[in-house]
Short mmCIF file of C-alpha atoms in Angstrom, two decimals:
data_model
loop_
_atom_site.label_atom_id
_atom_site.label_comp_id
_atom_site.label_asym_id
_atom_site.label_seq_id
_atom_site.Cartn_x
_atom_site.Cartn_y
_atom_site.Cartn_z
CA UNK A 16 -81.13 -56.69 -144.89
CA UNK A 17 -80.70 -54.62 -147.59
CA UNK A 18 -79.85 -57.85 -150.05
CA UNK A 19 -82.61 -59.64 -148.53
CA UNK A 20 -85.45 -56.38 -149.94
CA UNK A 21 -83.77 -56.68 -152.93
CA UNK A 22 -83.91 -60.33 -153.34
CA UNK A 23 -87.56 -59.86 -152.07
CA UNK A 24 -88.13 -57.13 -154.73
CA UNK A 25 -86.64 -59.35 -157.34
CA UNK A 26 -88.76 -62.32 -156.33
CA UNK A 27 -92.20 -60.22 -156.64
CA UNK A 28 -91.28 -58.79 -159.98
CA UNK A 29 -90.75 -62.21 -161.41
CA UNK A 30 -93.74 -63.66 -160.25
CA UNK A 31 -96.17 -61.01 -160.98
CA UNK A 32 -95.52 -61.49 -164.55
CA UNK A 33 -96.53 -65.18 -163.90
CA UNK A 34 -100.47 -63.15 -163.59
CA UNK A 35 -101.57 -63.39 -159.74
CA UNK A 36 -100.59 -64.35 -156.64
CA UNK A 37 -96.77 -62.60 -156.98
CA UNK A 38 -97.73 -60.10 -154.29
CA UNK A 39 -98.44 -62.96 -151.93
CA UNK A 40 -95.16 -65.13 -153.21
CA UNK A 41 -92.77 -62.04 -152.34
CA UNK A 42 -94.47 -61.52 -149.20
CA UNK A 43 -93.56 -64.44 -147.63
CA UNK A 44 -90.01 -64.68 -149.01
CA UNK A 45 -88.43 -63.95 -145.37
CA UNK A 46 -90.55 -66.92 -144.10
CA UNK A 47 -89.01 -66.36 -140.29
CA UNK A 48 -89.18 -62.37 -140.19
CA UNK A 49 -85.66 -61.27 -139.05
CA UNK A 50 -84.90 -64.59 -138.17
CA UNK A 51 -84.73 -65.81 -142.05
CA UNK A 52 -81.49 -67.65 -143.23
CA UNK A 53 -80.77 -67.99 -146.99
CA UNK A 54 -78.96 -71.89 -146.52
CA UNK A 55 -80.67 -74.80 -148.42
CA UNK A 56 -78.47 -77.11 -146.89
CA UNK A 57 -78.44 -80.51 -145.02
CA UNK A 58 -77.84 -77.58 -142.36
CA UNK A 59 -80.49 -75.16 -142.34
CA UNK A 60 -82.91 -76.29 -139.88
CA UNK A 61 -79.59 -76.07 -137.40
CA UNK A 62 -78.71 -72.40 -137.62
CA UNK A 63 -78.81 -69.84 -134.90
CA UNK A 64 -81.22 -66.39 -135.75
CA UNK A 65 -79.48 -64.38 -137.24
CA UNK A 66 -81.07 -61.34 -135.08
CA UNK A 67 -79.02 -62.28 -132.28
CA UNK A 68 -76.99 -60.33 -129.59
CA UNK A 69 -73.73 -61.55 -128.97
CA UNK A 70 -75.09 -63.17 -125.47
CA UNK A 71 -77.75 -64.66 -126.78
CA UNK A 72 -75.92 -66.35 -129.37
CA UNK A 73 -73.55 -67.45 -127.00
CA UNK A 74 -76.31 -68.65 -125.08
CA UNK A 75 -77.55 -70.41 -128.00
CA UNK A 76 -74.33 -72.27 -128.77
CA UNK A 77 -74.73 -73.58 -124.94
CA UNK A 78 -78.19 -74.92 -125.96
CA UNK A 79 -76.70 -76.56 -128.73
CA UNK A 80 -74.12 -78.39 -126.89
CA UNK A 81 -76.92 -79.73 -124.16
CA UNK A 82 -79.45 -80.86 -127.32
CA UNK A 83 -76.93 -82.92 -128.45
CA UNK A 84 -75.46 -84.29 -125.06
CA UNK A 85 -76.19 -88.08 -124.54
CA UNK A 86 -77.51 -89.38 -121.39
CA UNK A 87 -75.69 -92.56 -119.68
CA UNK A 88 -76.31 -93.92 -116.40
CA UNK A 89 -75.68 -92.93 -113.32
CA UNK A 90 -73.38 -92.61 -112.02
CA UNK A 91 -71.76 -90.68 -114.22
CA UNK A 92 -69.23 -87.61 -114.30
CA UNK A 93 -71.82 -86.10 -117.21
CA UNK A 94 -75.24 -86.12 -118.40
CA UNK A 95 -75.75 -89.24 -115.70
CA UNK A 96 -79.76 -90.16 -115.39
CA UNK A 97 -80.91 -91.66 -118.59
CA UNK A 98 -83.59 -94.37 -117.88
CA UNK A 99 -84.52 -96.65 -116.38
CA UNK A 100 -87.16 -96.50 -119.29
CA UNK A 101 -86.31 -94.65 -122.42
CA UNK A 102 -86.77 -93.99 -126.38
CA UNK A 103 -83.10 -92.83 -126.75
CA UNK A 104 -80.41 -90.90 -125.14
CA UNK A 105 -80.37 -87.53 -126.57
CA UNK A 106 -82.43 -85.06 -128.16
CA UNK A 107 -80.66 -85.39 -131.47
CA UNK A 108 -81.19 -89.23 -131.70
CA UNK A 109 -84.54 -88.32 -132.38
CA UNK A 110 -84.34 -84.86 -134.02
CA UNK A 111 -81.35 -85.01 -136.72
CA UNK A 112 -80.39 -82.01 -137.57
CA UNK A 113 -83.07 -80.82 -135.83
CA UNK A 114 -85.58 -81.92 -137.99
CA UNK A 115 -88.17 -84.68 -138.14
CA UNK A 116 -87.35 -87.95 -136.86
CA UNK A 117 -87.80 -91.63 -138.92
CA UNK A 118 -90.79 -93.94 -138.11
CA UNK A 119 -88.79 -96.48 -136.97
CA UNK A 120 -89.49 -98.08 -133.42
CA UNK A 121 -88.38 -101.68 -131.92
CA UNK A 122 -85.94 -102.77 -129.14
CA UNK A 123 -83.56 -104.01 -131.60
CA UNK A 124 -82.21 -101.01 -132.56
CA UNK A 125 -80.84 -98.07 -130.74
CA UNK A 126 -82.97 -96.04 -132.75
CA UNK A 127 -86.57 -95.31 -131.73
CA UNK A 128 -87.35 -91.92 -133.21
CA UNK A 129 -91.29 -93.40 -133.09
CA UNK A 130 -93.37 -93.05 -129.97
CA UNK A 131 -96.31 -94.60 -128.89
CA UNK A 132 -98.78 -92.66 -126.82
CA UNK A 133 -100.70 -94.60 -124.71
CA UNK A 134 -103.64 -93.94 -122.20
CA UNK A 135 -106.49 -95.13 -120.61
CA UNK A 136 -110.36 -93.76 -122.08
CA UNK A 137 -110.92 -90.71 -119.99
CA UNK A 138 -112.89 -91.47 -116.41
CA UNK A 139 -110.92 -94.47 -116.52
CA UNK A 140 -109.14 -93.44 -113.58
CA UNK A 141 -106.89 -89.80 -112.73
CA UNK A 142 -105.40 -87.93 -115.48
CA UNK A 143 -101.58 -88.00 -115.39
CA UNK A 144 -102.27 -84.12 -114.63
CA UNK A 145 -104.86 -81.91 -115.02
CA UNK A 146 -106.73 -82.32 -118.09
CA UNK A 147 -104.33 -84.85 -119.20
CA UNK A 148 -104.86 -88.25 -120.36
CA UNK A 149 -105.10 -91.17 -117.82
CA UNK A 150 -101.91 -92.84 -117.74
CA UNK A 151 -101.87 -96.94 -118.06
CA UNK A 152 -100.57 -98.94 -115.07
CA UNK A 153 -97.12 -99.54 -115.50
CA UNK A 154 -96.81 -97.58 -118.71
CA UNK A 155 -97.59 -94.10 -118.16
CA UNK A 156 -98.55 -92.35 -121.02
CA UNK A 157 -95.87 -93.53 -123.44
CA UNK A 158 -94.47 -96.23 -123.98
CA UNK A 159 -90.37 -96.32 -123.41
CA UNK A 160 -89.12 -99.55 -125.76
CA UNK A 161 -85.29 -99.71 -124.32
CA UNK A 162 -83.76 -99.57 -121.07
CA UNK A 163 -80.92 -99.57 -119.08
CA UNK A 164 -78.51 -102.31 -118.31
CA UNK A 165 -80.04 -104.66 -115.78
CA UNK A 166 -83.80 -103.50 -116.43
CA UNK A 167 -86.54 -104.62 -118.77
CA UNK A 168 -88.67 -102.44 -121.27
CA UNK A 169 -91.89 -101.24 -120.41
CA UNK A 170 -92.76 -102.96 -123.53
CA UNK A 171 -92.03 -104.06 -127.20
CA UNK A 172 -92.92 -102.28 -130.37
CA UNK A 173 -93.43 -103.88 -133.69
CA UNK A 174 -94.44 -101.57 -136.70
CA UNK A 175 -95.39 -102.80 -140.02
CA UNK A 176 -97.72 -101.05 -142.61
CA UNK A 177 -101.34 -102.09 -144.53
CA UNK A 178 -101.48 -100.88 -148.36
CA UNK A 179 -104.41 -98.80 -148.66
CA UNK A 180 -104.81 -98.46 -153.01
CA UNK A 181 -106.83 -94.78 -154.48
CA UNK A 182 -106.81 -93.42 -158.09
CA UNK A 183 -107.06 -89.80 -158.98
CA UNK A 184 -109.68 -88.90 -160.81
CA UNK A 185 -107.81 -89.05 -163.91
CA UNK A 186 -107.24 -92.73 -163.60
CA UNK A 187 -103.77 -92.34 -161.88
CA UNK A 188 -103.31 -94.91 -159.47
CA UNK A 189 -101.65 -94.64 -155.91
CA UNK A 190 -100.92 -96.66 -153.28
CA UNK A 191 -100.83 -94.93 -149.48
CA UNK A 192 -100.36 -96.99 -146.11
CA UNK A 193 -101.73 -97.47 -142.83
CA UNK A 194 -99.46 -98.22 -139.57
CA UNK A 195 -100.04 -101.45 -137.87
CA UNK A 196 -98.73 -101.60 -134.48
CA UNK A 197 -97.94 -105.30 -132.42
CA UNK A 198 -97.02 -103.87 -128.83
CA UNK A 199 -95.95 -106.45 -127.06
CA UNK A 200 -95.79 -106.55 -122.60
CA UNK A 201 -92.37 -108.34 -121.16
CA UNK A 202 -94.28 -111.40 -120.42
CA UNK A 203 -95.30 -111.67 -124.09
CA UNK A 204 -98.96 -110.50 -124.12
CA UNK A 205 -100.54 -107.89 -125.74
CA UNK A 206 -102.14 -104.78 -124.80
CA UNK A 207 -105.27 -104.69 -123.41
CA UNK A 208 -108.20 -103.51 -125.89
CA UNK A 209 -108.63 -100.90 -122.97
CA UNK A 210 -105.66 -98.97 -123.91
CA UNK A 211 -105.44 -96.59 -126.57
CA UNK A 212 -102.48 -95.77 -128.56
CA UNK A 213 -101.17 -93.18 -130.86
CA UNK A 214 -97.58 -93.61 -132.80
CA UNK A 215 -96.22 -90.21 -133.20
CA UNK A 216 -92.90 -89.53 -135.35
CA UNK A 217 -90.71 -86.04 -134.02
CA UNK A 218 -91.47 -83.22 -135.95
CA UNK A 219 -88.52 -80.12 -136.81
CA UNK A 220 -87.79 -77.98 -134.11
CA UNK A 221 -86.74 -74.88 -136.10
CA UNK A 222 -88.91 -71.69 -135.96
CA UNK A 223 -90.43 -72.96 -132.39
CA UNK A 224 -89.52 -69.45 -130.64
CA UNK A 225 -91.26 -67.22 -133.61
CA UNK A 226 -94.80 -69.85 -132.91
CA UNK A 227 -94.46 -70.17 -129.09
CA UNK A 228 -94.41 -65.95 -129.35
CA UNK A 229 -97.92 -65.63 -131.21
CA UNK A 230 -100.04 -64.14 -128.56
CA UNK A 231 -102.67 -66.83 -127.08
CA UNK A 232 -105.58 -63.71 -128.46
CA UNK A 233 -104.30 -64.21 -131.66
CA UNK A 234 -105.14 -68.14 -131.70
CA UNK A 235 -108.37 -67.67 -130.04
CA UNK A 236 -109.09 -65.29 -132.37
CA UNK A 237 -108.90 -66.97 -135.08
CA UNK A 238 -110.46 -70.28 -134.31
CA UNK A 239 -114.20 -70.62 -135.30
CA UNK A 240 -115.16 -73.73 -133.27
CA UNK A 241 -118.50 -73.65 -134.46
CA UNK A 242 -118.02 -72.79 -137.70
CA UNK A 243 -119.55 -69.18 -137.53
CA UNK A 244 -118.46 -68.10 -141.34
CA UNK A 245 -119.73 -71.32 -142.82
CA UNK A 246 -116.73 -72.21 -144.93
CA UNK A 247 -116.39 -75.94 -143.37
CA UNK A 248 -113.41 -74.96 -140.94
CA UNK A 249 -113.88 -74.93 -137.43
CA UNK A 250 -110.23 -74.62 -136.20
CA UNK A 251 -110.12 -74.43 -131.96
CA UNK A 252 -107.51 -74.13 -129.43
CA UNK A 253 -106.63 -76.79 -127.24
CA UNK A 254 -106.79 -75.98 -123.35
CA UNK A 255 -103.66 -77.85 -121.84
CA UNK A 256 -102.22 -77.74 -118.17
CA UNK A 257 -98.59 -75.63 -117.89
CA UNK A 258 -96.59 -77.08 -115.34
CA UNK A 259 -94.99 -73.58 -115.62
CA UNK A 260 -97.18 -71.41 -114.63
CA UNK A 261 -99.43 -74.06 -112.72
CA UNK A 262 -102.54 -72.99 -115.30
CA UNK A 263 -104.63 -74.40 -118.01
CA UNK A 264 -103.30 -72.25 -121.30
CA UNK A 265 -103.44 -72.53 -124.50
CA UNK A 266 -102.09 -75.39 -126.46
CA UNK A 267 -99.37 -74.94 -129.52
CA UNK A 268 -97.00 -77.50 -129.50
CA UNK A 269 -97.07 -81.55 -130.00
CA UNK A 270 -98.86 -82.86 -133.11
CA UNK A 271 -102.46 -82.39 -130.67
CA UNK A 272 -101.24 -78.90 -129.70
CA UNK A 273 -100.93 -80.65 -126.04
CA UNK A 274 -97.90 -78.78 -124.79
CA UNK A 275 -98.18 -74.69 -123.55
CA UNK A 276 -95.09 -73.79 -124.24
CA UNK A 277 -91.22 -74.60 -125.28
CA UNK A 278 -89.81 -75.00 -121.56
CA UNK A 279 -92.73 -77.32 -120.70
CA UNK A 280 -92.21 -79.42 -124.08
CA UNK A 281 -88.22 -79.54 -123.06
CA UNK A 282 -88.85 -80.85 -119.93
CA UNK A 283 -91.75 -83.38 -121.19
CA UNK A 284 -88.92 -84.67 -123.97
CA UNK A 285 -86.54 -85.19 -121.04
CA UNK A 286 -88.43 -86.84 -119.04
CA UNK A 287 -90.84 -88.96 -121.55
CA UNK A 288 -88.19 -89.98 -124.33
CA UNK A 289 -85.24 -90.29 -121.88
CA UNK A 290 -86.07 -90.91 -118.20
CA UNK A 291 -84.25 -87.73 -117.41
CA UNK A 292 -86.19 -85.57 -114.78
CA UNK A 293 -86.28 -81.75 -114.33
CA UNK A 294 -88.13 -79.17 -112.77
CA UNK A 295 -91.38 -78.97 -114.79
CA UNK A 296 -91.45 -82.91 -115.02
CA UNK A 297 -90.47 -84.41 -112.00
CA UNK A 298 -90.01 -87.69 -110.04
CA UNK A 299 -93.06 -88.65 -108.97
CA UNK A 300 -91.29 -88.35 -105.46
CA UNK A 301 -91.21 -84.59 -106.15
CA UNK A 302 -86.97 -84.41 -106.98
CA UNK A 303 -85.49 -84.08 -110.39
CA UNK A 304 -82.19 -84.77 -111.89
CA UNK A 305 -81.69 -82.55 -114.84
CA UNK A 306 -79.69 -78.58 -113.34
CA UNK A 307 -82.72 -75.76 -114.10
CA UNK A 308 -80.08 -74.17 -116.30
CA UNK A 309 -79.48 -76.85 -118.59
CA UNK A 310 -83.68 -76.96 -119.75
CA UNK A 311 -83.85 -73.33 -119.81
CA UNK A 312 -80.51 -73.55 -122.19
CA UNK A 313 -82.13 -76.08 -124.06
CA UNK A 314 -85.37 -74.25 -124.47
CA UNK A 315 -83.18 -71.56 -125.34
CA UNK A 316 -81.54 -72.65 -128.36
CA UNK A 317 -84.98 -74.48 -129.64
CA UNK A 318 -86.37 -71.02 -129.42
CA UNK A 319 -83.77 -68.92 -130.91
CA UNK A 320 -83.25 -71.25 -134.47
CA UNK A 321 -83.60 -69.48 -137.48
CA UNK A 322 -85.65 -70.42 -140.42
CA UNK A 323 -84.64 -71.54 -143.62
CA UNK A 324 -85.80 -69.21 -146.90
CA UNK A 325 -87.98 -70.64 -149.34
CA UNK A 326 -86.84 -70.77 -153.04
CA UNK A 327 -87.38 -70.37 -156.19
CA UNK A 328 -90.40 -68.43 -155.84
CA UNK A 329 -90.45 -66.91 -159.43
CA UNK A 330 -90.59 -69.87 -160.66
CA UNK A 331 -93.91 -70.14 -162.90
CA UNK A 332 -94.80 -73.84 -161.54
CA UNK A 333 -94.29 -71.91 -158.08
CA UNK A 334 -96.69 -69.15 -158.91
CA UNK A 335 -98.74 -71.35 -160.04
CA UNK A 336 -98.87 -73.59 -157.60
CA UNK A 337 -99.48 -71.12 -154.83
CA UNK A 338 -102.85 -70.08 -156.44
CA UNK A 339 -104.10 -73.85 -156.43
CA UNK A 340 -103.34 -73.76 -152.70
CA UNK A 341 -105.59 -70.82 -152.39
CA UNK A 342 -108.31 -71.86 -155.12
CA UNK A 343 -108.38 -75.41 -153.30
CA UNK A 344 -108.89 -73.66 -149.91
CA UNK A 345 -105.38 -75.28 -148.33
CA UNK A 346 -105.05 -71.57 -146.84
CA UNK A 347 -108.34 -72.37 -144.29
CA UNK A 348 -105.96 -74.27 -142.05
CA UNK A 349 -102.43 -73.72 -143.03
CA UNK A 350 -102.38 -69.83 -142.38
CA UNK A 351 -99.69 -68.29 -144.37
CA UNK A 352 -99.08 -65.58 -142.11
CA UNK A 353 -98.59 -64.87 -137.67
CA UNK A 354 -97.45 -62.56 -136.40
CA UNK A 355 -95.67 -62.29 -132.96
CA UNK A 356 -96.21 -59.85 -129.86
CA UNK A 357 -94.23 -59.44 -126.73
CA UNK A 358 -91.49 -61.90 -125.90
CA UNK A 359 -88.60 -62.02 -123.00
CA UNK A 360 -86.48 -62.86 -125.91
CA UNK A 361 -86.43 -59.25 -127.97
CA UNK A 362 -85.32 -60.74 -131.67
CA UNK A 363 -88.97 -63.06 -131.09
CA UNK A 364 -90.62 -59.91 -130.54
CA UNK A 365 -92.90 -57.84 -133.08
CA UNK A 366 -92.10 -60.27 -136.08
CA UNK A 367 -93.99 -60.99 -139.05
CA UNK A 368 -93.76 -64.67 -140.72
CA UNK A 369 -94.83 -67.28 -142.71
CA UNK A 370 -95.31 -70.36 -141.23
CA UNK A 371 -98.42 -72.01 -143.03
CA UNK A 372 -100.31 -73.22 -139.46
CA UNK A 373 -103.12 -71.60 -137.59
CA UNK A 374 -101.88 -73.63 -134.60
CA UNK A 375 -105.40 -75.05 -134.36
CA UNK A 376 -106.88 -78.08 -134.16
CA UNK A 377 -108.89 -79.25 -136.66
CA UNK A 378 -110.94 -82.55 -137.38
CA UNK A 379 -109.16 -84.86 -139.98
CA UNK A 380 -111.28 -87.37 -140.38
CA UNK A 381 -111.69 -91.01 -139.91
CA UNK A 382 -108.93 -92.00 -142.01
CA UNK A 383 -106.01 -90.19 -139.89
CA UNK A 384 -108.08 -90.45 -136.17
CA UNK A 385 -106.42 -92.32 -133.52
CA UNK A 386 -109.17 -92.15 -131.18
CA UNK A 387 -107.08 -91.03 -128.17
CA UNK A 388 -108.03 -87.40 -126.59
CA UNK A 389 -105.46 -85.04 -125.02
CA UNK A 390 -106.63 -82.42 -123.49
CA UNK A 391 -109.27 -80.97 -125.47
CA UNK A 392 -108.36 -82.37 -128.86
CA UNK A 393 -110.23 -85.54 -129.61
CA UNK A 394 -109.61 -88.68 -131.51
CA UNK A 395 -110.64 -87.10 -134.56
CA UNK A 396 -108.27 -83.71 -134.30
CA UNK A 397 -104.82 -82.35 -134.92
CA UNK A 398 -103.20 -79.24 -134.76
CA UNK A 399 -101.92 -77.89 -138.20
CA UNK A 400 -98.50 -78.60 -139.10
CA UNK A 401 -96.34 -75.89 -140.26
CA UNK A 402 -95.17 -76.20 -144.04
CA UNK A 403 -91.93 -74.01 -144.10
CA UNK A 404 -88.91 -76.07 -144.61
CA UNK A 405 -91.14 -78.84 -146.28
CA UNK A 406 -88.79 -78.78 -149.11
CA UNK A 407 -85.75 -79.73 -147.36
CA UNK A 408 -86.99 -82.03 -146.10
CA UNK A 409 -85.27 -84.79 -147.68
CA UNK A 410 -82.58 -82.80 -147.87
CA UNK A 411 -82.12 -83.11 -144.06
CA UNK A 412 -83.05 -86.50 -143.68
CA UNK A 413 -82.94 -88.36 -147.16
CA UNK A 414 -86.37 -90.78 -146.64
CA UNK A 415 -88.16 -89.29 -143.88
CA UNK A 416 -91.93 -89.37 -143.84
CA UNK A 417 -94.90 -87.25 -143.30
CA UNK A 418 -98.02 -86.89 -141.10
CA UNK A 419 -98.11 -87.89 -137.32
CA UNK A 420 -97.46 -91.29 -137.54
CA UNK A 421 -94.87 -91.10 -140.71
CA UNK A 422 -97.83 -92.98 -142.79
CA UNK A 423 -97.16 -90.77 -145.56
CA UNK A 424 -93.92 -91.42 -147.88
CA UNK A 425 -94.42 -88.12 -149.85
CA UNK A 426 -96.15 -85.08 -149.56
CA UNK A 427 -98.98 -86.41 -152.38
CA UNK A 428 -99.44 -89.39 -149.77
CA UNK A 429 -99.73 -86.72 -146.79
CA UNK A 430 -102.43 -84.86 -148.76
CA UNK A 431 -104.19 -88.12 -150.00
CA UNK A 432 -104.57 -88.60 -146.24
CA UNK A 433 -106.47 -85.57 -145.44
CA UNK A 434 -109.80 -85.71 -144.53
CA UNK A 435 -113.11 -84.02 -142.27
CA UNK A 436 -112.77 -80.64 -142.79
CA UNK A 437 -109.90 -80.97 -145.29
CA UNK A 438 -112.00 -83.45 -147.65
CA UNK A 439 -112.92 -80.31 -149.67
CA UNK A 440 -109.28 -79.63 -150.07
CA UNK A 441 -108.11 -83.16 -150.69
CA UNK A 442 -110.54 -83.94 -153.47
CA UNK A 443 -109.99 -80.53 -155.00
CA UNK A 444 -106.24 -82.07 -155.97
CA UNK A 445 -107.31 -85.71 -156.27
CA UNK A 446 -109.54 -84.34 -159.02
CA UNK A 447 -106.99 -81.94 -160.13
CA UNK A 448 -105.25 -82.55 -163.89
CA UNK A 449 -101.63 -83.65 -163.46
CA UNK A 450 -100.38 -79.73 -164.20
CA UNK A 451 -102.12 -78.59 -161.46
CA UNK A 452 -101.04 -81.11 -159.32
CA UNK A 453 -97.36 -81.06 -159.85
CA UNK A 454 -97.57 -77.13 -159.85
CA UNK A 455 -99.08 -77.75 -156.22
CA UNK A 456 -96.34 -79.68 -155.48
CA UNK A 457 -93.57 -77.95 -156.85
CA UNK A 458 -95.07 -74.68 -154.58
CA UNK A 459 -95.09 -76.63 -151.11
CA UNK A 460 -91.17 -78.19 -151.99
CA UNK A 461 -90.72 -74.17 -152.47
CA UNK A 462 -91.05 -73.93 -148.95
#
């Protein structure tokens, strides 16, 4: 630790002669607390916390071993169950290197990192559970695009993408996109207009543990869901059902913050993306497939990765950078700093870190809605997504995409998309001179 305060000290020094904002840029140098790494590898969304007992890292290597296991079918000497239905066979297939997954989707590939959320309009019939969204007939409330030997897909996806042209202010032209989905039933016809959908890449699942430990106070806390202070953010939590603790809590996780907690979103990624059951998603007969001790292990290791340090903070493009996230009021959603209370897992406990997320949802506009609610979050809302590690990102996965849907080839394109209560913030750096831009930019790929 004592090379980390240095490198800390070092990093403040250099950017306060940059003139503002240094103070802040040092801060946040140990982005996970005592769970920071210092890798900017191809690796470093994969690395155990470094603040870990000997047990617990054991414990974490047994996690490891179970998110990478592929699912056959049963029968099967190990990890028998996948399917009928399913998106793929293991948890890396869709999280490589435990990052963000590709938005690519279709039954001729073994890859379908892309989901489709589907559902009926709610009153259309009984929420899948409480406060959920009401599942289609036949397709739940996702669609599964592959199956076993011997049984048919739910369904067919087809994804292409509609140019949408812009300019920046200064005449700079761009050109962002807009998914197109063709979802296709076996017998050949389409959806019904009745049924809403929602394509959803994987997001990283480093740094999980640090946001699942925030204390719900602290989220309700912050959100203003009637604006109170006037600044054009009204940030609220989602109210989802925890098939945990068989309560409505808080929402954190899932790009709709639709998901309580890290057990329930292992269990929901078993069951949803592989047709693997377990105890906190079930058969609907009640049984389950999946041993208890492989989700908590699971669960486990998704809660206990570390998080990778951001660099080059000293740079002057970096300092720089930082302040036009501030000026342009990026800060109102994408909180630089949480901190974390109690936890059964002591090195989650009492930390202080830098995620960039309120984990709230906020209105995005028209542009980025996709008109399905879950739980309390409308068509219209998403939760923020973290920004640490948004610089390695091609690093991890060279050509992965942004935003729910993966609509966004760069992080200009994901901003360019921003809208509702982020239009302030979007048109402060579409009317932004190129310096200012690229200094933005060069401050997030810090990250």
């Amino acid at each position: 630790m004592a090379v980390a305060s240095a490198l800390v000290a070092s990093l403040g020094a250099a950017a306060c002669d940059e003139g503002g904002g240094g103070d802040d840029l040092a801060a946040v140098a140990l982005a996970g607390g005592d769970l920071t790494i210092f890798d900017r590898s191809s690796n470093a969304f994969r690395m155990p916390a470094p603040n870990l007992s000997d047990e617990e890292a054991r414990r974490h290597l047994d996690g490891d071993a179970a998110f990478e296991a592929a699912f056959v079918t049963a029968p099967a000497p190990v990890h028998a169950g996948l399917g009928p239905g399913f998106n793929h066979f293991s948890c890396t297939g869709c999280h490589p290197r435990d990052g963000r997954g590709m938005a690519v989707a279709g039954s001729d590939t073994l890859l379908s990192p892309l989901l489709v959320r589907v559902s009926l309009a709610p009153g259309a019939g009984d929420p899948a559970y409480p406060g959920g969204p009401v599942p289609v007939p036949g397709l739940g409330t996702q669609i599964q695009d592959h199956a076993v030997y011997g049984q048919a897909p739910e369904a067919s996806v087809a994804l292409t993408w509609d140019e949408v042209p812009g300019e920046y202010a200064d005449g700079t032209p761009y050109t962002l996109r807009r998914p197109r989905l063709d979802i296709r039933l076996p017998d050949g016809s389409p959806l019904g207009d009745e049924v809403l959908t929602s394509p959803r890449i994987p997001s990283p699942v480093f740094g999980l543990g640090l946001l699942e430990a925030v204390p719900e106070a602290a989220l309700e806390a912050a959100a203003d869901p009637d604006d109170a202070d006037g600044d054009g953010i009204s940030g609220r939590v989602n109210r989802v059902w925890n098939p945990r603790v068989g309560a409505m809590t808080v929402g954190r996780f899932g790009w709709k913050a639709n998901t309580a907690d890290l057990a329930a979103q292992t269990a929901g990624a078993y069951l949803n993306d592989m047709g693997v059951s377990s105890q906190y998603a079930p058969d609907d007969d009640g049984s389950w497939e999946l041993a208890d001790d492989v989700v908590a292990d699971t669960t486990f290791y998704v809660q206990t990765l570390a998080v990778p340090a951001p660099h080059d903070l000293g740079g002057a493009d970096v300092a720089r950078g930082e302040r036009a996230f501030r000026q342009m009021g990026c800060d109102g959603c994408h909180t630089p700093t949480l901190e974390t209370g109690p936890h059964e897992i002591g090195a989650l406990a009492g930390q202080r870190f830098h995620p960039y997320t309120d984990l709230l949802l906020h209105d995005m506009g028209e542009g980025l809605a996709d008109g399905r609610p879950d739980g309390e979050a409308d068509g219209r809302e998403w939760r923020t997504s973290p920004l640490w590690g948004l610089g390695l990102t091609q690093t991890v996965l060279p050509g992965a995409t942004y935003l729910h849907d993966g609509r966004a080839r760069t992080v200009s394109e994901a901003i360019l998309w921003h809208g509702g209560e982020a239009e302030p913030a979007r048109e402060a750096f579409r009317t932004a001179d190129l310096r200012t831009r690229a200094a933005l930019l060069a401050f997030l790929q810090s990250r």
